[in-house]
Coordinates of C-alpha atoms and ligand atoms in Angstrom, one line a residue:
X1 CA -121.8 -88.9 -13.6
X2 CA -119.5 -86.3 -13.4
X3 CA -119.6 -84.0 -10.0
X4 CA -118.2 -80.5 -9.7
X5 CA -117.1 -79.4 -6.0
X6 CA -117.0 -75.3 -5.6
X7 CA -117.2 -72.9 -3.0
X8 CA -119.8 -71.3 -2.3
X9 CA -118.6 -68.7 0.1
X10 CA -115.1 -66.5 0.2
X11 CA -112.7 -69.3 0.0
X12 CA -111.8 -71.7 2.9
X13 CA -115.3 -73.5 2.9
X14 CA -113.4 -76.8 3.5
X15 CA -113.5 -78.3 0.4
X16 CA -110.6 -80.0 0.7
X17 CA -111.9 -82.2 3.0
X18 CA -114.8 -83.0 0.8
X19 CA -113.1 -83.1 -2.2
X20 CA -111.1 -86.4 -0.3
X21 CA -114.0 -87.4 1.0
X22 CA -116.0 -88.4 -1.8
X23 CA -112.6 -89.1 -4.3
X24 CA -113.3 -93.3 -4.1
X25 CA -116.6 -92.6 -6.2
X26 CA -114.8 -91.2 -8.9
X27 CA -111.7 -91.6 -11.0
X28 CA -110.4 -88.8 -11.8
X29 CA -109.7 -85.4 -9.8
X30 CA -109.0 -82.5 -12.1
X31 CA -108.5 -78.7 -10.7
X32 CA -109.7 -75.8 -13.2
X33 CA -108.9 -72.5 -11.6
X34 CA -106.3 -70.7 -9.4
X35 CA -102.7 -71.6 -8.0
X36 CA -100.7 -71.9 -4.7
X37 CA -102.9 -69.3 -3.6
X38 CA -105.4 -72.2 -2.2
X39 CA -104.5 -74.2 0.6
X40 CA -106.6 -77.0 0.8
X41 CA -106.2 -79.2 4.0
X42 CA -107.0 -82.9 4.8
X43 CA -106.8 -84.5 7.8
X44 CA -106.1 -88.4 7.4
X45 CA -105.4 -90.6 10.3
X46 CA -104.4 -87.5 12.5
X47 CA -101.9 -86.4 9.9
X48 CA -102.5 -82.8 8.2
X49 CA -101.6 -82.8 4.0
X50 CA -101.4 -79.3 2.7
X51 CA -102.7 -79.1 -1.1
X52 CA -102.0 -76.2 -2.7
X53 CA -101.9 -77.3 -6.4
X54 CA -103.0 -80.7 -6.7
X55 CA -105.9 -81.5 -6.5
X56 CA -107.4 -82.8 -2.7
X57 CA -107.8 -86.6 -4.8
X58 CA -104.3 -87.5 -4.5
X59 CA -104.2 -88.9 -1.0
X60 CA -106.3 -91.9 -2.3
X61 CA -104.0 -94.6 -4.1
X62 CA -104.4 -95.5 -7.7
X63 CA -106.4 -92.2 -8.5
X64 CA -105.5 -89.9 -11.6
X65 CA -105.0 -85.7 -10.6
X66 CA -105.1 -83.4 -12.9
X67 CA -104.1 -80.0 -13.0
X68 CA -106.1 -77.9 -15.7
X69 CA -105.0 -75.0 -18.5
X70 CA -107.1 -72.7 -15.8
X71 CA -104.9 -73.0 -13.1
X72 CA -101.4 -70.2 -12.8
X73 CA -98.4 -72.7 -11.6
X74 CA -95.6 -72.2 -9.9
X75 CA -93.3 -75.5 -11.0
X76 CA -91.0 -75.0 -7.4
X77 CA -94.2 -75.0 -5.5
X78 CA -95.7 -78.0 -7.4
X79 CA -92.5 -79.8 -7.5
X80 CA -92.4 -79.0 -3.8
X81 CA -95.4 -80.2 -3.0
X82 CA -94.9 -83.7 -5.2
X83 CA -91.5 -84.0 -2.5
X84 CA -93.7 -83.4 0.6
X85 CA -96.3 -86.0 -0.5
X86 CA -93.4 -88.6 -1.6
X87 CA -91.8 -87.9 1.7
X88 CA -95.6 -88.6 3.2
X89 CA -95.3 -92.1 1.5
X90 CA -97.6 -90.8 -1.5
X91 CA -96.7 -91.6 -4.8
X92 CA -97.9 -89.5 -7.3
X93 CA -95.7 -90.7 -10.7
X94 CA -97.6 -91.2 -13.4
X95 CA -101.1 -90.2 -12.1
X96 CA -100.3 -86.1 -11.6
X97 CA -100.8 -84.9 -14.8
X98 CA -100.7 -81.0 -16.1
X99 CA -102.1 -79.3 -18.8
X100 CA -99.8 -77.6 -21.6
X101 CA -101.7 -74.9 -22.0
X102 CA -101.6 -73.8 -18.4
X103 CA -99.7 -70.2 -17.4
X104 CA -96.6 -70.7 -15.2
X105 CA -95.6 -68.2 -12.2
X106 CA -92.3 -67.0 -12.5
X107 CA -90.5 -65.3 -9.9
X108 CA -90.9 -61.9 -11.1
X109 CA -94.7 -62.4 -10.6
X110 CA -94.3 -62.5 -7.3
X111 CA -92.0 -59.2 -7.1
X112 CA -94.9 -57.7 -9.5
X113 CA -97.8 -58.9 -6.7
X114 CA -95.8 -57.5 -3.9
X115 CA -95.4 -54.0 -5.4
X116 CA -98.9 -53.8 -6.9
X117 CA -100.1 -54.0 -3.6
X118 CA -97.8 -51.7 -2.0
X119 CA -99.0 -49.4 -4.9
X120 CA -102.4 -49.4 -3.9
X121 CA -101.8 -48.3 -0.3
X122 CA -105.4 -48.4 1.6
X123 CA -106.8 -49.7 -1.3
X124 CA -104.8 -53.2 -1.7
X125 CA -106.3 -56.2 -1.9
X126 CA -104.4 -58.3 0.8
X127 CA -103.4 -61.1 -1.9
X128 CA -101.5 -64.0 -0.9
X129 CA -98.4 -62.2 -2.3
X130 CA -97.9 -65.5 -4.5
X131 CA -97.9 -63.7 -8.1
X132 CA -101.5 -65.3 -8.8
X133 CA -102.7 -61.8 -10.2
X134 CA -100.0 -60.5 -12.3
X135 CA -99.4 -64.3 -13.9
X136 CA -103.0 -64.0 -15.0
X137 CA -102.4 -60.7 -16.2
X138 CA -99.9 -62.0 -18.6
X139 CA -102.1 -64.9 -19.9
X140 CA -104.7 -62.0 -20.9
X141 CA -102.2 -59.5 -22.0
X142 CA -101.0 -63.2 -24.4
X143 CA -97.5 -62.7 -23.2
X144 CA -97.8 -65.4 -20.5
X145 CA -95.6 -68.4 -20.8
X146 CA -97.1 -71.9 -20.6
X147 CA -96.0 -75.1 -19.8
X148 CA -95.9 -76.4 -23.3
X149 CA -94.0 -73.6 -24.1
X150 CA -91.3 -75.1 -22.6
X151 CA -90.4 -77.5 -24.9
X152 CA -89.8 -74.8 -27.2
X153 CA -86.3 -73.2 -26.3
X154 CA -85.9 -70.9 -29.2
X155 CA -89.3 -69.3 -28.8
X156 CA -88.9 -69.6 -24.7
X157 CA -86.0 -67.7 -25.1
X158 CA -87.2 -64.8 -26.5
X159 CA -90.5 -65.0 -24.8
X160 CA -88.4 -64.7 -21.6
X161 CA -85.9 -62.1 -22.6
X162 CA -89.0 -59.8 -23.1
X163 CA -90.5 -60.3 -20.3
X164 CA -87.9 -60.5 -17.9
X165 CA -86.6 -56.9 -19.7
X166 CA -90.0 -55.5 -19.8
X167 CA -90.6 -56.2 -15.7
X168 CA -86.8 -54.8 -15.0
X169 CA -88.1 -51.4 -16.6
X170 CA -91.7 -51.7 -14.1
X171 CA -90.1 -52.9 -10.9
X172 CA -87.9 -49.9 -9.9
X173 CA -83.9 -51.1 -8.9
X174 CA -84.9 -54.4 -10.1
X175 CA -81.7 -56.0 -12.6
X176 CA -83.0 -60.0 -12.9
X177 CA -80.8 -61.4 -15.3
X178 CA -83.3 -63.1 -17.7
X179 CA -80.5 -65.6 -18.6
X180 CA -80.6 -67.5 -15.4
X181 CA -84.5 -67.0 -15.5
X182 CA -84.4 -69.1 -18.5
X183 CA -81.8 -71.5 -17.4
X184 CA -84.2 -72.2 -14.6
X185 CA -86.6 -72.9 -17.1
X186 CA -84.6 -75.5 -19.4
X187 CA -84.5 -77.7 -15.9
X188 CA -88.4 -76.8 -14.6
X189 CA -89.2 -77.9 -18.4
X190 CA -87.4 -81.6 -17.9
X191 CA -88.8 -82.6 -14.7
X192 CA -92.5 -81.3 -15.8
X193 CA -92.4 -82.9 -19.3
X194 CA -93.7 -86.5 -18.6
X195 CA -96.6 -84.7 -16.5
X196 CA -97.3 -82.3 -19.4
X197 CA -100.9 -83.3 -21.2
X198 CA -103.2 -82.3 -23.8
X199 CA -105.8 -82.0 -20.5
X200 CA -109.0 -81.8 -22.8
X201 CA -108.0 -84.8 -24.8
X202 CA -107.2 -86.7 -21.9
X203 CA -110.8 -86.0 -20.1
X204 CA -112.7 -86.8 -23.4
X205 CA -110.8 -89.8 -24.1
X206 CA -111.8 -91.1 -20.0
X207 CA -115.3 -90.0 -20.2
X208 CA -115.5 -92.4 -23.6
X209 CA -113.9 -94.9 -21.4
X210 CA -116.7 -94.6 -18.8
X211 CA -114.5 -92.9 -16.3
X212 CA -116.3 -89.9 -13.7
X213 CA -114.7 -86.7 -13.1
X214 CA -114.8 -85.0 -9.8
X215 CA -113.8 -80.9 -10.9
X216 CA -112.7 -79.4 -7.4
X217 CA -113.1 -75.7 -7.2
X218 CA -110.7 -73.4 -5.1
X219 CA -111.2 -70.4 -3.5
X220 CA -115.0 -69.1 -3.9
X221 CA -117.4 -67.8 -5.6
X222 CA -117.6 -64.6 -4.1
X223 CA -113.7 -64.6 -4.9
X224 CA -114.6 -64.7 -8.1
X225 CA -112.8 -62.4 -11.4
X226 CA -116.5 -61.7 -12.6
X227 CA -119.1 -62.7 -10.0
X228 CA -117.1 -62.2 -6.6
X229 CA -116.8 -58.6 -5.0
X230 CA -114.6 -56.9 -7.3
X231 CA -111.9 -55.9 -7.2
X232 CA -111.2 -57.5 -4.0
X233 CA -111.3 -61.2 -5.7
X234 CA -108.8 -63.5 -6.9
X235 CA -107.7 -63.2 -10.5
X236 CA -109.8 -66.7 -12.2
X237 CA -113.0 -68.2 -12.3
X238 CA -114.0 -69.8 -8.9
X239 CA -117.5 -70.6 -10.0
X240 CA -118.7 -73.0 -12.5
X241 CA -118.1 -71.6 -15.6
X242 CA -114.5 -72.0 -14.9
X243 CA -114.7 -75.9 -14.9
X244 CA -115.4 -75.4 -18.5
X245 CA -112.9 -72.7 -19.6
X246 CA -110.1 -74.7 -16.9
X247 CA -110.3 -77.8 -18.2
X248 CA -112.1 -77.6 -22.0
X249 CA -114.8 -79.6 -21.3
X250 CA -118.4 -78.8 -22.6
X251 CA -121.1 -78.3 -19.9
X252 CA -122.7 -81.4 -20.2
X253 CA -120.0 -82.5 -18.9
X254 CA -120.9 -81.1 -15.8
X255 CA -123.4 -83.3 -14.1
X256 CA -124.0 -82.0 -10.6
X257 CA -122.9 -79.4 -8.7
X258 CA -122.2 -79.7 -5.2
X259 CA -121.4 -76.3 -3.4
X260 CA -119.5 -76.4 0.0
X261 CA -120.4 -73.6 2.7
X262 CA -119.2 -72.8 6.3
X263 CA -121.7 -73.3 9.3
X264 CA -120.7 -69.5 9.4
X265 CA -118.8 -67.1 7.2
X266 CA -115.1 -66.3 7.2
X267 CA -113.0 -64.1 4.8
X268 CA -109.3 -63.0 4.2
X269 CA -107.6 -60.3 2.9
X270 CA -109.9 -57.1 2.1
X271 CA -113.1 -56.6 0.9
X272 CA -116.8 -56.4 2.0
X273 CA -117.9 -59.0 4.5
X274 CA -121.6 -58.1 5.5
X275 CA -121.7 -60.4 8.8
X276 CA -118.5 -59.6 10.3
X277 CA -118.3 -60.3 13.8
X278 CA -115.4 -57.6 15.4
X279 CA -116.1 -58.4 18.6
X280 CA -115.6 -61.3 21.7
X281 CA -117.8 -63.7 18.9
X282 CA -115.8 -63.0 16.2
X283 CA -112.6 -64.4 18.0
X284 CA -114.5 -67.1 19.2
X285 CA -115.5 -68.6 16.2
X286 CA -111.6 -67.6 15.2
X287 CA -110.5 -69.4 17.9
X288 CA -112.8 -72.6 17.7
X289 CA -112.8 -73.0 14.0
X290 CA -109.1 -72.0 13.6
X291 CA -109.5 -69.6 11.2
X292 CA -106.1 -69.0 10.2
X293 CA -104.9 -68.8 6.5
X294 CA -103.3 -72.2 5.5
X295 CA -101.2 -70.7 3.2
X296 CA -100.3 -67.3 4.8
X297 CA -101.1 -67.9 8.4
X298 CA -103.4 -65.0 8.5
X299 CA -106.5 -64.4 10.8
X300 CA -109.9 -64.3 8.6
X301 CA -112.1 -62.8 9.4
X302 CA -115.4 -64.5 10.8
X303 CA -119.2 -63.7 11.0
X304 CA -122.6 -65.5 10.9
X305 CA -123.8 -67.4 8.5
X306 CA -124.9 -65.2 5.4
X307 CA -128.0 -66.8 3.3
X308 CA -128.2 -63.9 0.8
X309 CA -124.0 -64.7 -0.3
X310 CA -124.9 -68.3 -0.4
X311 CA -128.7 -67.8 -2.6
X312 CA -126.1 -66.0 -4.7
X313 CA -123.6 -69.0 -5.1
X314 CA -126.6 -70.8 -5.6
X315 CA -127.7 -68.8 -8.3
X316 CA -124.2 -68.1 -10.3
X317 CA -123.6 -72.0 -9.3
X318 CA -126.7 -73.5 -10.2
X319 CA -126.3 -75.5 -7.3
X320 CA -127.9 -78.9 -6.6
X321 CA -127.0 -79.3 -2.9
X322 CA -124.8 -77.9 0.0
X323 CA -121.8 -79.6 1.8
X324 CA -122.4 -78.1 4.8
X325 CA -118.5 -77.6 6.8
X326 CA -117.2 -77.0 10.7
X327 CA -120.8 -77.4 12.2
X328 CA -118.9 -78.4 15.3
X329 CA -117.6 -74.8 15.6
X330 CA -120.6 -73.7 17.1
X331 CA -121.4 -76.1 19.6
X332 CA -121.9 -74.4 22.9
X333 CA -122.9 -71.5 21.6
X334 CA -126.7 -69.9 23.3
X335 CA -127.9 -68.9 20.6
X336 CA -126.7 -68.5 16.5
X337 CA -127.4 -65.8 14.0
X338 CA -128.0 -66.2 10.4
X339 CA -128.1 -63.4 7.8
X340 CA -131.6 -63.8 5.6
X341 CA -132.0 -60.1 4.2
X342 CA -129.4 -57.0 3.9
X343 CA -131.1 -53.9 5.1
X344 CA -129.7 -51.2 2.4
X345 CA -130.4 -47.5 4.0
X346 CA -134.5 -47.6 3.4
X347 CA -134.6 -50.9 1.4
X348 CA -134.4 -54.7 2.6
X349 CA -132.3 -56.5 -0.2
X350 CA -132.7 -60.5 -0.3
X351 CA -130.9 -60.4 -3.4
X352 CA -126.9 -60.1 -3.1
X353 CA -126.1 -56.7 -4.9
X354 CA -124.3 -56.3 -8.0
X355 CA -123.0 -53.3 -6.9
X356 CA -120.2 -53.5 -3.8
X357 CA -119.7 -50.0 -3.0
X358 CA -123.8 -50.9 -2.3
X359 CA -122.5 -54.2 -0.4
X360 CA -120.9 -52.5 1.7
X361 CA -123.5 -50.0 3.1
X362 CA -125.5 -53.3 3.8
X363 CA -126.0 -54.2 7.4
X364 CA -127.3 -57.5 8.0
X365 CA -130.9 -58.5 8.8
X366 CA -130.2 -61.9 11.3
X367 CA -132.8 -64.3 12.6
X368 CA -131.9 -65.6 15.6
X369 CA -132.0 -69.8 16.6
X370 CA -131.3 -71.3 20.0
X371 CA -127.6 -72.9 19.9
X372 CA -127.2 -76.6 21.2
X373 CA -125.3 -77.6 24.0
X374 CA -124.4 -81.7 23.3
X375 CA -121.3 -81.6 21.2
X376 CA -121.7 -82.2 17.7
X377 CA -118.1 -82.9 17.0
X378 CA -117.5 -86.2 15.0
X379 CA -121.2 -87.0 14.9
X380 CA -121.2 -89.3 12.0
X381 CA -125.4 -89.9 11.9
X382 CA -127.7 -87.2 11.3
X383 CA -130.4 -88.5 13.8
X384 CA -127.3 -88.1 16.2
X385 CA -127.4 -84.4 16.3
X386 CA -128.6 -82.6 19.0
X387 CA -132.1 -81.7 17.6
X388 CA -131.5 -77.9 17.8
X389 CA -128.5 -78.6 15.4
X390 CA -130.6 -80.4 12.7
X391 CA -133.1 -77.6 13.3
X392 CA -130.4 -75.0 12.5
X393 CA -129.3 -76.9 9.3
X394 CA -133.1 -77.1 8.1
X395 CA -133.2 -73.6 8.6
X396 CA -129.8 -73.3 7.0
X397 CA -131.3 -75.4 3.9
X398 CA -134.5 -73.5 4.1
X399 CA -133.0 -69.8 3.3
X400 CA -130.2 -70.9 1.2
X401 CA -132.7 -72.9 -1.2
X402 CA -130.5 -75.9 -1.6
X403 CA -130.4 -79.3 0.8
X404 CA -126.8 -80.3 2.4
X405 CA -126.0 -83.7 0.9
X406 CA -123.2 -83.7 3.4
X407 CA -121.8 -82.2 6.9
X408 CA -118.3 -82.0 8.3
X409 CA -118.5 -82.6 12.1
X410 CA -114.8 -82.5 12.5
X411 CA -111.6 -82.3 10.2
X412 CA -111.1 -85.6 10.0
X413 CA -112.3 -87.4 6.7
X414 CA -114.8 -89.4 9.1
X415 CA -116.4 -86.5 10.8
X416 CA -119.0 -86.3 8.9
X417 CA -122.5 -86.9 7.7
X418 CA -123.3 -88.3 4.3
X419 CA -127.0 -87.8 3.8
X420 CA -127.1 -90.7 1.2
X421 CA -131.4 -89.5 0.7
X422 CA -130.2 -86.4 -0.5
X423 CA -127.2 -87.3 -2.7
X424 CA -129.4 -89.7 -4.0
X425 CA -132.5 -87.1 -5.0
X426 CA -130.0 -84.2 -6.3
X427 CA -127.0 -85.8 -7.5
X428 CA -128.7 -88.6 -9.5
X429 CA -127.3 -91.8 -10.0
X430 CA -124.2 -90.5 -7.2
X431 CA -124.7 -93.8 -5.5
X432 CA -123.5 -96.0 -8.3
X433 CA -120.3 -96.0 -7.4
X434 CA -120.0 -96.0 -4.0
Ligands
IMP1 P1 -104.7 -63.6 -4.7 O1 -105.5 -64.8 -5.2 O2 -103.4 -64.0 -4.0 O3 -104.4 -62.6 -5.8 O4 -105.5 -62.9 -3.6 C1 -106.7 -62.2 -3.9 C2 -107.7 -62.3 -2.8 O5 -108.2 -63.7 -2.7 C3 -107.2 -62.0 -1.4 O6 -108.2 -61.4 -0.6 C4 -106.9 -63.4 -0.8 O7 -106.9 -63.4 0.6 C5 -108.0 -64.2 -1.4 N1 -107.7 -65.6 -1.6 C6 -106.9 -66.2 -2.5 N2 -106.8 -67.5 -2.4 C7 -107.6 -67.8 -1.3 C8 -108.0 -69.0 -0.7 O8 -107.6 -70.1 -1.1 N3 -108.8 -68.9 0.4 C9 -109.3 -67.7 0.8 N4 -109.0 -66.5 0.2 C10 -108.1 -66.6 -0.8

């Protein structure tokens, strides 16, 4: 059975962790949304892998990656990334492959990110500055350029002409010479060519073979293009429906969903966050949890726990169970406050609300739940926990309306707690291939 991995929160849920984690049941790993924007870290043997575009199933040997028509790529930061992990001792040659149909970044993206935001003022968005949104703005404006285009060098010619021309006349003083844009091209197109696949084709054609697909999410759901707080999301689809549109594979492809959620919440960039925590807590769980971007080295920012986000990822997930990150992060702690309702002027919302301009006149409604004072740092056995902690995660499981199959005691890919009950109730026949 095929097992999609997603987050459930506003990015950063640790799901590259989890992603590695349960690779060995599956053979394949294939990403369906976003770019270099995600920064997806693993932890093996004390050693810290970046992922930014492949997918978090390429540390383990012998299994295939695949990066889907969803995804926005920026060939020097793939091909950069390919160096790091060959320098790592990781081989990724013929089992890293990428769709033809997916948009490439080109550097005039990122010029276009940096002055949209500057444009905005108060009002930006505090992207990742990586050209995530104005590539996607091409591939729905159908001027984008894909990698299969790149076989093409008449048509890529003029496709890159225009656009280069076109962004000289929107980025004021700006004279790129679309020439040596294209020259770049000729070379990105060589090296990418034996990666380059018919992605759908390739997933049918391994699901007919009896192979399992593990679809690994990035960002979150509340990051979202449709469901997240627009307009302060990123530019795909983080939640579900993406796996289909990313990847073109039908739904029943889809056999679980697992979504992965923080102990607490964390954010970056701008943008409603409900739980926010400005104070002396909020840098404590910054602090403990190190909750810095892994891609641009910026604070998020933190708060508790918030159950009426998640019963929404839930909802626009259909979620089957929780992976259930950074529990550790709280050890010590008196006592720990989760978000069950939004009080909304006169009203008490338990539903997230559509609306964000709504959102973000909600102040949180918390319950509050004695901390735990034992450790729960690599605990690898859920009878191990501190009882407090397991009372916390019932609660946690309780509001949210989902079990946690899994949680992360620690970042490395043996910190953690793999409920094998509850994989085996919600994710069906998961255990088959263990
Ligand atoms: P963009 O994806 O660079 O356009 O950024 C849009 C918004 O999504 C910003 O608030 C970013 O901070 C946020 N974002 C993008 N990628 C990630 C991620 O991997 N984790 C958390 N936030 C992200």
């Amino acid at each position: 059975m095929n097992l999609a991995v997603l987050g459930a929160q506003w990015g950063d849920e640790g799901k590259g962790k989890i992603v590695d984690l349960l690779t060995p049941r599956f053979d394949i790993v294939a990403r369906y949304q976003g770019g270099h924007n995600a920064g997806h870290t693993v932890y093996v043997n004390g050693t810290k892998f970046v992922l930014r575009l492949i997918p978090s199933g390429i540390l383990h040997a012998g299994i295939v990656c695949v990066i889907g028509n969803g995804l926005v790529v920026d060939p020097q930061a793939l091909f950069a990334e390919v160096d790091e992990l060959a320098r790592g001792g990781i081989d990724v040659t013929s089992r890293l492959f990428v769709s033809d149909k997916a948009h490439l970044i080109l550097p005039y993206h990122r010029d276009l990110d940096l002055l949209s935001e500057a444009r905005r003022g108060e009002r930006k968005i505090g992207t990742t500055s990586r050209g995530i949104g104005p590539a996607y703005e091409d591939k729905i404006g159908r001027r984008g350029i894909r990698v299969g285009d790149l076989a093409d060098r008449k048509a890529l010619e003029q496709n890159v002409r225009d656009n280069v021309l076109a962004r000289n006349r929107l980025v004021h003083d700006s004279t790129m010479n679309w020439q040596s844009v294209l020259d770049q091209l000729v070379l990105i197109g060589q090296r990418l060519q034996p990666m380059v696949r018919d992605v759908s084709l390739m997933l049918a054609e391994a699901q007919r073979a009896g192979k399992t697909i593990l679809f690994e999410g990035a960002q979150g759901t509340l990051l979202d293009i449709d469901h997240g707080t627009y307009p302060y999301v990123t530019s795909s689809n983080a939640s579900i429906g993406g796996v289909c549109t990313g990847l073109g594979v039908g739904p029943r492809a889809i056999g679980a969903v697992m979504g992965v959620v923080k102990a607490y919440t964390t954010r970056v960039g701008e943008g409603p966050l409900p739980t926010e925590l400005t104070g002396d807590m909020g840098n404590r769980l910054r602090d403990s949890g190190n909750e810095y971007g892994a891609v641009t080295g910026r604070p998020r920012r933190c708060g508790w726990y918030d159950a009426v986000a998640v019963r929404y990822g839930v909802r626009i997930n259909g979620l089957d169970a929780l992976a259930l990150t950074k529990l550790d992060v709280l050890d010590g702690l008196e006592h720990i406050e989760i978000c069950t309702a939004y009080r909304c002027g006169s009203k008490t919302l338990t539903e997230f609300p559509s609306d964000i301009t709504q959102l973000a006149a909600c102040q949180p409604v918390y319950e509050r739940i004695p901390g735990w004072s034992t450790p729960t740092k690599g605990v690898r056995r859920f009878a191990e926990l501190p009882e407090n902690a397991r009372r916390y995660i019932a609660r946690l499981e309780q509001v949210s309306g989902v079990p946690a199959a899994l949680v992360s005691t620690g970042s490395e890919r043996d910190d953690t707690i793999l409920r094998e009950d509850v994989l085996a109730s919600k994710i069906a026949d998961f255990r088959l291939k263990i």
